[in-house]
mmCIF file of C-alpha atoms in Angstrom:
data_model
loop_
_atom_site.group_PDB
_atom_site.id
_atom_site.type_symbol
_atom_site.label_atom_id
_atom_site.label_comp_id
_atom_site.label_asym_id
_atom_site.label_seq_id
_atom_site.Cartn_x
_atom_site.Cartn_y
_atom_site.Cartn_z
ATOM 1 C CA UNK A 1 409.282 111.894 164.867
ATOM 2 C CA UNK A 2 410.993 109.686 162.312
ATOM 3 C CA UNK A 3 413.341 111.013 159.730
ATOM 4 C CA UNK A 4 414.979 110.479 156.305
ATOM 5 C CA UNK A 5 418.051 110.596 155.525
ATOM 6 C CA UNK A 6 418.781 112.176 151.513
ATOM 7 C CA UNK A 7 419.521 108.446 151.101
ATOM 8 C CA UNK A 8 416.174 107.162 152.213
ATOM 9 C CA UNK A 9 414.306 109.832 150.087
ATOM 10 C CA UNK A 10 415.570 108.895 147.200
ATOM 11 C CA UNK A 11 415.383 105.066 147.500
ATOM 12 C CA UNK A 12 411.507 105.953 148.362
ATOM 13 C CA UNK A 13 411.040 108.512 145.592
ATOM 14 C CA UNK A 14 412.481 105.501 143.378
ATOM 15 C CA UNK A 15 410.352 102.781 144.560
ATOM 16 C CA UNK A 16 407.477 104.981 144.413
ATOM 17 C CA UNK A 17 407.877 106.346 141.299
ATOM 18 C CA UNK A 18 406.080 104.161 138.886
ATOM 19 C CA UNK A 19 402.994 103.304 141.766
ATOM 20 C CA UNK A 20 399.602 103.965 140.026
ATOM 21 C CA UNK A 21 399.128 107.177 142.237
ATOM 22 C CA UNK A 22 403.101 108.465 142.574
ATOM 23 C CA UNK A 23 402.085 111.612 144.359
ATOM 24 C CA UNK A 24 400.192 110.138 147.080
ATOM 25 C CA UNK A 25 402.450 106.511 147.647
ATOM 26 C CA UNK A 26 405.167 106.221 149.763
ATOM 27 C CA UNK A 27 406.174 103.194 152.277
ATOM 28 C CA UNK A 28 404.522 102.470 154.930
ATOM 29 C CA UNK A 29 405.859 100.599 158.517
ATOM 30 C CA UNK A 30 403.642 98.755 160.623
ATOM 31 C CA UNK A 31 404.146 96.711 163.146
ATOM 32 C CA UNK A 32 403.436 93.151 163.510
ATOM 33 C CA UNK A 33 404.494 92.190 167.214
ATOM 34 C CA UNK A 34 406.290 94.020 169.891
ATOM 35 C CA UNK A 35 410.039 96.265 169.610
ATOM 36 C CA UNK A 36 411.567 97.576 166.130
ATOM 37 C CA UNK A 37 412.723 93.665 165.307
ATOM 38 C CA UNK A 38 408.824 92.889 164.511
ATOM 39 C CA UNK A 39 408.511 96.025 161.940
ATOM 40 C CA UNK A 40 407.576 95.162 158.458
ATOM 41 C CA UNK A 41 407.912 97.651 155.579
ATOM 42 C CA UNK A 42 405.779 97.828 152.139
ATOM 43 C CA UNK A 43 404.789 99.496 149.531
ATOM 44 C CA UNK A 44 401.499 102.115 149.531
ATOM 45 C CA UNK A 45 399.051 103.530 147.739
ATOM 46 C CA UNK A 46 398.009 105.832 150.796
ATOM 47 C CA UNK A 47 398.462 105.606 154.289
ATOM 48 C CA UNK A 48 396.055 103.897 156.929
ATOM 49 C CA UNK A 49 393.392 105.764 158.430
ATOM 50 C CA UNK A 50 395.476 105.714 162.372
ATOM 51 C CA UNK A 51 399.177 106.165 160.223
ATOM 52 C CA UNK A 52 400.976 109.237 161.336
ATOM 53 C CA UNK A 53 403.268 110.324 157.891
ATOM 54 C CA UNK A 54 406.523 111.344 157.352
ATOM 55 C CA UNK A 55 407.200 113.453 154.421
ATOM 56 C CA UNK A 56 410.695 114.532 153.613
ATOM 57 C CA UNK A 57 412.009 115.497 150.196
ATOM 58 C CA UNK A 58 409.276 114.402 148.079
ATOM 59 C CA UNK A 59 409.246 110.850 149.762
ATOM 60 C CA UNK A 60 406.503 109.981 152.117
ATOM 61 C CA UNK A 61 406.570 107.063 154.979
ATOM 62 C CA UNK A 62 403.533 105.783 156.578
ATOM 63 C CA UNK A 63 403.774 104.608 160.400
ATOM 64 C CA UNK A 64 400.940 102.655 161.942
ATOM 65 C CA UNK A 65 400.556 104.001 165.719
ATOM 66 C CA UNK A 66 403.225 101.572 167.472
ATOM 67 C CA UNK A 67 406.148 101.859 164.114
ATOM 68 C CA UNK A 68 405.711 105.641 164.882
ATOM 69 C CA UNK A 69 406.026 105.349 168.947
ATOM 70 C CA UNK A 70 409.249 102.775 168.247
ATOM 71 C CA UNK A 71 410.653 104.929 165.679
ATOM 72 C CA UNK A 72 409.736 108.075 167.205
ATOM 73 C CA UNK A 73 413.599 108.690 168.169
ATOM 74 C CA UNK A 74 415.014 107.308 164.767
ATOM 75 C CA UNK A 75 416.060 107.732 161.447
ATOM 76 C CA UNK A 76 416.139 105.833 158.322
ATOM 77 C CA UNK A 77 418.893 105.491 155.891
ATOM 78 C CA UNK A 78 419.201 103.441 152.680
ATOM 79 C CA UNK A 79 421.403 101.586 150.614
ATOM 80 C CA UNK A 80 421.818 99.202 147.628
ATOM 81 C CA UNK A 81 424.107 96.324 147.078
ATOM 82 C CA UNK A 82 425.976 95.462 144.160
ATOM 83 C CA UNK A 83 422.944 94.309 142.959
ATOM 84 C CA UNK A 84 421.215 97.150 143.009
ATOM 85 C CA UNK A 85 419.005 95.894 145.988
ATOM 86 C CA UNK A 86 417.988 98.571 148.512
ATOM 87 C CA UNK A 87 417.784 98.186 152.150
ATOM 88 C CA UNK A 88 416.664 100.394 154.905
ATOM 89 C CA UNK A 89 418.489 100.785 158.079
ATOM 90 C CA UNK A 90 416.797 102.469 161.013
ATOM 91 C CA UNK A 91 419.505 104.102 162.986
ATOM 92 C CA UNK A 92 419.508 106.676 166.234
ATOM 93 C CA UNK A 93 419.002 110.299 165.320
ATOM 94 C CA UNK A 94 421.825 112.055 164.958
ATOM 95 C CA UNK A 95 421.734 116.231 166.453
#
């Protein structure tokens, strides 16, 4: 199953934080082709009836049935530019 780094948590508890229903929104992955390089990430309310969910320190991650078999083996980690942007990595799972 997919996991969150501290990193990732927090960039999702941020983004989250001021949804209309913070307690229940998180991210959610889904795929839109074949392979990781056709995931697309975005904002949710809730997950998808099918979505398998991560929760990990307060920050929850939605996976539609193939994100969760392609990132089954992964992790995610965040960052932010000098900007202030965040991005998401997905990286190999570390023991």
């Amino acid at each position: 199953m997919l996991t969150l780094t501290a990193n990732a948590a927090q960039a999702i508890r941020d983004l989250t934080s001021n949804a209309p229903e913070p307690t229940q929104s998180g991210i959610r992955i889904s795929s839109q082709g074949e392979g990781a390089s056709a995931l697309t990430l975005t904002l949710a309310t809730a997950p998808e009836p099918a979505d398998a969910v991560v929760e990990a320190e307060g920050a929850r991650v939605y996976l539609d049935p193939v994100a969760a078999t392609v990132l089954d083996d992964k992790s995610l980690d965040a960052g932010a530019d000098d900007q202030g942007s965040v991005s998401f990595l997905v990286t190999e799972q570390t023991a």
